[in-house]
PDB file of C-alpha atoms and ligand atoms in Angstrom:
ATOM      1  CA  MET A   1      11.227  61.829  20.869  1.00  0.00           C
ATOM      2  CA  LEU A   2       8.359  60.185  18.988  1.00  0.00           C
ATOM      3  CA  GLY A   3      10.689  57.509  17.688  1.00  0.00           C
ATOM      4  CA  ILE A   4      11.992  56.615  21.140  1.00  0.00           C
ATOM      5  CA  VAL A   5       7.870  55.875  22.345  1.00  0.00           C
ATOM      6  CA  VAL A   6       7.121  54.051  19.004  1.00  0.00           C
ATOM      7  CA  ALA A   7      10.646  51.951  19.803  1.00  0.00           C
ATOM      8  CA  VAL A   8       9.391  51.290  23.661  1.00  0.00           C
ATOM      9  CA  LEU A   9       5.777  50.063  22.302  1.00  0.00           C
ATOM     10  CA  VAL A  10       7.031  48.173  19.908  1.00  0.00           C
ATOM     11  CA  LEU A  11       9.386  46.002  22.722  1.00  0.00           C
ATOM     12  CA  CYS A  12       6.407  45.657  24.799  1.00  0.00           C
ATOM     13  CA  SER A  13       3.953  44.163  23.051  1.00  0.00           C
ATOM     14  CA  VAL A  14       7.022  41.936  21.783  1.00  0.00           C
ATOM     15  CA  ALA A  15       8.160  40.878  25.428  1.00  0.00           C
ATOM     16  CA  ALA A  16       4.062  40.260  26.041  1.00  0.00           C
ATOM     17  CA  MET A  17       3.337  38.041  22.867  1.00  0.00           C
ATOM     18  CA  PRO A  18       2.454  34.828  24.134  1.00  0.00           C
ATOM     19  CA  TYR A  19       3.887  31.482  23.801  1.00  0.00           C
ATOM     20  CA  PRO A  20       2.753  30.093  20.169  1.00  0.00           C
ATOM     21  CA  GLU A  21      -0.531  30.049  20.593  1.00  0.00           C
ATOM     22  CA  PHE A  22      -1.628  26.453  19.211  1.00  0.00           C
ATOM     23  CA  GLN A  23      -2.464  23.028  20.355  1.00  0.00           C
ATOM     24  CA  THR A  24      -1.482  19.552  19.172  1.00  0.00           C
ATOM     25  CA  LYS A  25      -3.577  16.901  19.537  1.00  0.00           C
ATOM     26  CA  SER A  26      -2.664  13.073  19.068  1.00  0.00           C
ATOM     27  CA  TYR A  27      -4.380  10.190  18.016  1.00  0.00           C
ATOM     28  CA  LYS A  28      -3.425   6.338  17.747  1.00  0.00           C
ATOM     29  CA  ILE A  29      -5.626   4.110  16.679  1.00  0.00           C
ATOM     30  CA  GLY A  30      -5.852   0.339  16.121  1.00  0.00           C
ATOM     31  CA  ILE A  31      -3.344  -2.496  17.901  1.00  0.00           C
ATOM     32  CA  GLU A  32       0.367  -2.384  18.308  1.00  0.00           C
ATOM     33  CA  TYR A  33       1.361  -5.673  18.229  1.00  0.00           C
ATOM     34  CA  GLU A  34       4.696  -7.128  18.514  1.00  0.00           C
ATOM     35  CA  HIS A  35       7.122  -6.513  15.738  1.00  0.00           C
ATOM     36  CA  SER A  36       5.095  -3.462  13.759  1.00  0.00           C
ATOM     37  CA  LEU A  37       7.292  -2.250  11.448  1.00  0.00           C
ATOM     38  CA  PRO A  38       6.631   1.561  10.199  1.00  0.00           C
ATOM     39  CA  MET A  39       5.230   1.121   6.619  1.00  0.00           C
ATOM     40  CA  SER A  40       4.199   4.802   5.570  1.00  0.00           C
ATOM     41  CA  ALA A  41       4.225   8.249   7.200  1.00  0.00           C
ATOM     42  CA  GLY A  42       3.368  11.545   6.006  1.00  0.00           C
ATOM     43  CA  ALA A  43       3.142  15.216   7.058  1.00  0.00           C
ATOM     44  CA  ASP A  44       1.661  18.205   5.629  1.00  0.00           C
ATOM     45  CA  ARG A  45       0.571  21.734   6.706  1.00  0.00           C
ATOM     46  CA  PHE A  46      -2.662  24.048   5.210  1.00  0.00           C
ATOM     47  CA  ARG A  47      -3.794  27.746   5.473  1.00  0.00           C
ATOM     48  CA  HIS A  48      -6.734  28.175   6.061  1.00  0.00           C
ATOM     49  CA  ARG A  49      -8.485  31.762   5.257  1.00  0.00           C
ATOM     50  CA  ASN A  50     -11.872  31.515   6.084  1.00  0.00           C
ATOM     51  CA  ASN A  51     -11.052  29.803   9.480  1.00  0.00           C
ATOM     52  CA  TYR A  52     -14.535  29.610  11.355  1.00  0.00           C
ATOM     53  CA  ASP A  53     -15.790  27.101   9.087  1.00  0.00           C
ATOM     54  CA  PRO A  54     -14.290  23.549   9.455  1.00  0.00           C
ATOM     55  CA  PHE A  55     -11.452  22.296   7.494  1.00  0.00           C
ATOM     56  CA  PHE A  56     -10.961  19.116   6.829  1.00  0.00           C
ATOM     57  CA  ILE A  57      -8.048  16.900   5.361  1.00  0.00           C
ATOM     58  CA  THR A  58      -8.419  12.974   4.282  1.00  0.00           C
ATOM     59  CA  VAL A  59      -5.510  11.094   4.345  1.00  0.00           C
ATOM     60  CA  THR A  60      -4.319   7.477   3.386  1.00  0.00           C
ATOM     61  CA  ALA A  61      -2.352   4.960   4.816  1.00  0.00           C
ATOM     62  CA  ARG A  62      -1.096   2.147   3.386  1.00  0.00           C
ATOM     63  CA  ALA A  63       1.000  -0.955   3.874  1.00  0.00           C
ATOM     64  CA  LYS A  64       3.652  -2.463   2.717  1.00  0.00           C
ATOM     65  CA  LYS A  65       3.895  -5.209  -0.084  1.00  0.00           C
ATOM     66  CA  GLY A  66       3.289  -8.713   2.465  1.00  0.00           C
ATOM     67  CA  TYR A  67       2.132  -6.360   5.547  1.00  0.00           C
ATOM     68  CA  VAL A  68      -0.988  -5.379   6.643  1.00  0.00           C
ATOM     69  CA  LEU A  69      -1.797  -2.233   9.160  1.00  0.00           C
ATOM     70  CA  ASP A  70      -2.041  -2.631  12.858  1.00  0.00           C
ATOM     71  CA  TYR A  71      -2.124   0.778  13.826  1.00  0.00           C
ATOM     72  CA  LEU A  72      -1.721   4.554  13.282  1.00  0.00           C
ATOM     73  CA  GLU A  73      -0.321   7.245  14.957  1.00  0.00           C
ATOM     74  CA  VAL A  74      -1.265  10.826  14.042  1.00  0.00           C
ATOM     75  CA  ASP A  75      -0.561  14.559  15.884  1.00  0.00           C
ATOM     76  CA  VAL A  76      -2.723  17.024  14.439  1.00  0.00           C
ATOM     77  CA  THR A  77      -1.866  21.072  15.072  1.00  0.00           C
ATOM     78  CA  ALA A  78      -3.956  23.677  14.900  1.00  0.00           C
ATOM     79  CA  ASP A  79      -4.823  27.153  16.951  1.00  0.00           C
ATOM     80  CA  LEU A  80      -5.130  27.031  20.640  1.00  0.00           C
ATOM     81  CA  GLY A  81      -8.830  27.872  20.261  1.00  0.00           C
ATOM     82  CA  ALA A  82      -9.407  25.084  17.212  1.00  0.00           C
ATOM     83  CA  GLU A  83     -11.537  22.272  17.723  1.00  0.00           C
ATOM     84  CA  ILE A  84      -9.258  19.722  16.432  1.00  0.00           C
ATOM     85  CA  ASP A  85     -11.070  16.614  15.402  1.00  0.00           C
ATOM     86  CA  PHE A  86     -10.094  12.926  13.851  1.00  0.00           C
ATOM     87  CA  CYS A  87     -12.047   9.650  13.023  1.00  0.00           C
ATOM     88  CA  LEU A  88     -11.482   6.510  10.727  1.00  0.00           C
ATOM     89  CA  THR A  89     -13.386   6.908   7.537  1.00  0.00           C
ATOM     90  CA  TYR A  90     -11.962   3.717   6.250  1.00  0.00           C
ATOM     91  CA  GLY A  91     -10.000   0.639   7.271  1.00  0.00           C
ATOM     92  CA  ARG A  92      -9.116  -2.108   9.910  1.00  0.00           C
ATOM     93  CA  VAL A  93      -6.750  -3.961  11.679  1.00  0.00           C
ATOM     94  CA  GLY A  94      -5.488  -6.671   9.041  1.00  0.00           C
ATOM     95  CA  GLY A  95      -6.107  -4.319   6.177  1.00  0.00           C
ATOM     96  CA  GLN A  96      -3.938  -2.517   3.204  1.00  0.00           C
ATOM     97  CA  SER A  97      -5.227   0.628   4.064  1.00  0.00           C
ATOM     98  CA  MET A  98      -6.924   2.812   6.114  1.00  0.00           C
ATOM     99  CA  VAL A  99      -8.314   6.415   5.663  1.00  0.00           C
ATOM    100  CA  PHE A 100      -8.871   8.864   8.047  1.00  0.00           C
ATOM    101  CA  GLN A 101     -10.116  12.351   8.501  1.00  0.00           C
ATOM    102  CA  ILE A 102      -8.638  15.239  10.602  1.00  0.00           C
ATOM    103  CA  SER A 103     -10.454  18.681  11.009  1.00  0.00           C
ATOM    104  CA  ALA A 104     -10.369  21.865  12.866  1.00  0.00           C
ATOM    105  CA  ASN A 105     -12.228  24.779  13.022  1.00  0.00           C
ATOM    106  CA  GLN A 106     -11.523  28.370  14.099  1.00  0.00           C
ATOM    107  CA  SER A 107      -7.500  28.237  13.071  1.00  0.00           C
ATOM    108  CA  ASP A 108      -6.346  30.143  10.552  1.00  0.00           C
ATOM    109  CA  PHE A 109      -3.738  26.444   9.703  1.00  0.00           C
ATOM    110  CA  ILE A 110      -4.172  22.889  10.475  1.00  0.00           C
ATOM    111  CA  ASN A 111      -1.216  20.317  10.157  1.00  0.00           C
ATOM    112  CA  TYR A 112      -0.528  16.893  11.172  1.00  0.00           C
ATOM    113  CA  THR A 113       2.537  14.105  10.906  1.00  0.00           C
ATOM    114  CA  TYR A 114       0.837  10.698  10.327  1.00  0.00           C
ATOM    115  CA  ARG A 115       2.832   6.779  10.933  1.00  0.00           C
ATOM    116  CA  ALA A 116       1.730   3.865   9.862  1.00  0.00           C
ATOM    117  CA  TYR A 117       2.702   0.352  11.595  1.00  0.00           C
ATOM    118  CA  GLY A 118       1.700  -2.947  10.055  1.00  0.00           C
ATOM    119  CA  ILE A 119       2.675  -6.477  10.700  1.00  0.00           C
ATOM    120  CA  ARG A 120       3.470 -10.029   8.081  1.00  0.00           C
ATOM    121  CA  GLU A 121       0.138 -10.498   6.856  1.00  0.00           C
ATOM    122  CA  ALA A 122       1.309 -13.936   7.709  1.00  0.00           C
ATOM    123  CA  ASP A 123       1.667 -13.285  11.538  1.00  0.00           C
ATOM    124  CA  PHE A 124      -1.856 -11.697  11.344  1.00  0.00           C
ATOM    125  CA  ASP A 125      -3.891 -14.870  11.129  1.00  0.00           C
ATOM    126  CA  LYS A 126      -4.213 -15.303  14.763  1.00  0.00           C
ATOM    127  CA  VAL A 127      -5.829 -11.375  15.287  1.00  0.00           C
ATOM    128  CA  ASN A 128      -7.808 -11.513  12.110  1.00  0.00           C
ATOM    129  CA  GLY A 129     -10.968  -9.981  12.405  1.00  0.00           C
ATOM    130  CA  ALA A 130     -10.030  -7.683  15.078  1.00  0.00           C
ATOM    131  CA  SER A 131     -12.273  -4.475  14.402  1.00  0.00           C
ATOM    132  CA  LEU A 132     -11.208  -0.681  15.232  1.00  0.00           C
ATOM    133  CA  GLY A 133     -15.078  -0.001  16.121  1.00  0.00           C
ATOM    134  CA  SER A 134     -17.578   1.775  14.162  1.00  0.00           C
ATOM    135  CA  LEU A 135     -16.640   4.129  11.312  1.00  0.00           C
ATOM    136  CA  CYS A 136     -17.402   7.401  11.170  1.00  0.00           C
TER     137      CYS A 136
HETATM  138  C1  NAG B   1       2.714  22.161  12.938  1.00  0.00           C
HETATM  139  O1  NAG B   1       2.362  23.649  13.169  1.00  0.00           O
HETATM  140  C2  NAG B   1       2.935  23.946  14.456  1.00  0.00           C
HETATM  141  C3  NAG B   1       2.924  25.275  15.329  1.00  0.00           C
HETATM  142  O2  NAG B   1       3.565  26.061  14.077  1.00  0.00           O
HETATM  143  C4  NAG B   1       4.688  23.107  14.423  1.00  0.00           C
HETATM  144  O3  NAG B   1       5.375  23.714  15.278  1.00  0.00           O
HETATM  145  C5  NAG B   1       5.000  21.780  14.128  1.00  0.00           C
HETATM  146  O4  NAG B   1       6.206  21.650  13.884  1.00  0.00           O
HETATM  147  C6  NAG B   1       3.918  21.713  12.904  1.00  0.00           C
HETATM  148  N1  NAG B   1       4.236  20.886  12.491  1.00  0.00           N
HETATM  149  C7  NAG B   1       4.253  20.416  10.708  1.00  0.00           C
HETATM  150  C8  NAG B   1       4.329  19.021  10.630  1.00  0.00           C
HETATM  151  O5  NAG B   1       4.062  21.281  10.009  1.00  0.00           O
HETATM  152  C1  NAG B   2     -17.050  25.027  15.974  1.00  0.00           C
HETATM  153  O1  NAG B   2     -16.123  25.777  16.903  1.00  0.00           O
HETATM  154  C2  NAG B   2     -16.679  26.204  17.561  1.00  0.00           C
HETATM  155  C3  NAG B   2     -16.263  27.124  18.567  1.00  0.00           C
HETATM  156  O2  NAG B   2     -15.270  27.127  19.349  1.00  0.00           O
HETATM  157  C4  NAG B   2     -18.087  25.362  18.306  1.00  0.00           C
HETATM  158  O3  NAG B   2     -18.751  25.214  19.007  1.00  0.00           O
HETATM  159  C5  NAG B   2     -18.435  24.494  17.043  1.00  0.00           C
HETATM  160  O4  NAG B   2     -19.244  23.221  17.797  1.00  0.00           O
HETATM  161  C6  NAG B   2     -17.224  23.580  16.359  1.00  0.00           C
HETATM  162  N1  NAG B   2     -18.092  22.769  15.048  1.00  0.00           N
HETATM  163  C7  NAG B   2     -17.686  21.770  14.279  1.00  0.00           C
HETATM  164  C8  NAG B   2     -18.297  21.712  12.857  1.00  0.00           C
HETATM  165  O5  NAG B   2     -16.296  22.029  14.515  1.00  0.00           O
END
């Protein structure tokens, strides 16, 4: 009898479990010039134990030889209640590298994927000096 009651309770809690409780934020920074090509990409996932403190991850994206970076796309996922943040700590449109920082608090994990795009250095002359805005 007890066994049946327990089984029913477990089924109910599974049925009532909401859809995955996480959120993904997407960021795009830079300028998407024509003929942009993928330069570098990456993805990682981190467990976060003391999940009330913000957790920071710093990632460096680089251009291939003969190219410069023009834009970055970053997706960051964390628990639904988390505050997710993104900022560029180094780099500009037309540079060899961009360094970005992502953070989340109130989350058991943080994960990200990024894709960096670039154009030929020679094609960049006309847009030299374009700015990404203020650094953090
Ligand atoms: C990030 O986590 C979410 C939720 O668990 C998952 O759907 C997604 O595939 C993960 N992405 C990466 C890059 O690990
Ligand atoms: C962390 O999360 C709390 C509650 O959501 C928020 O009020 C606070 O500003 C966040 N702090 C940081 C440093 O992200």
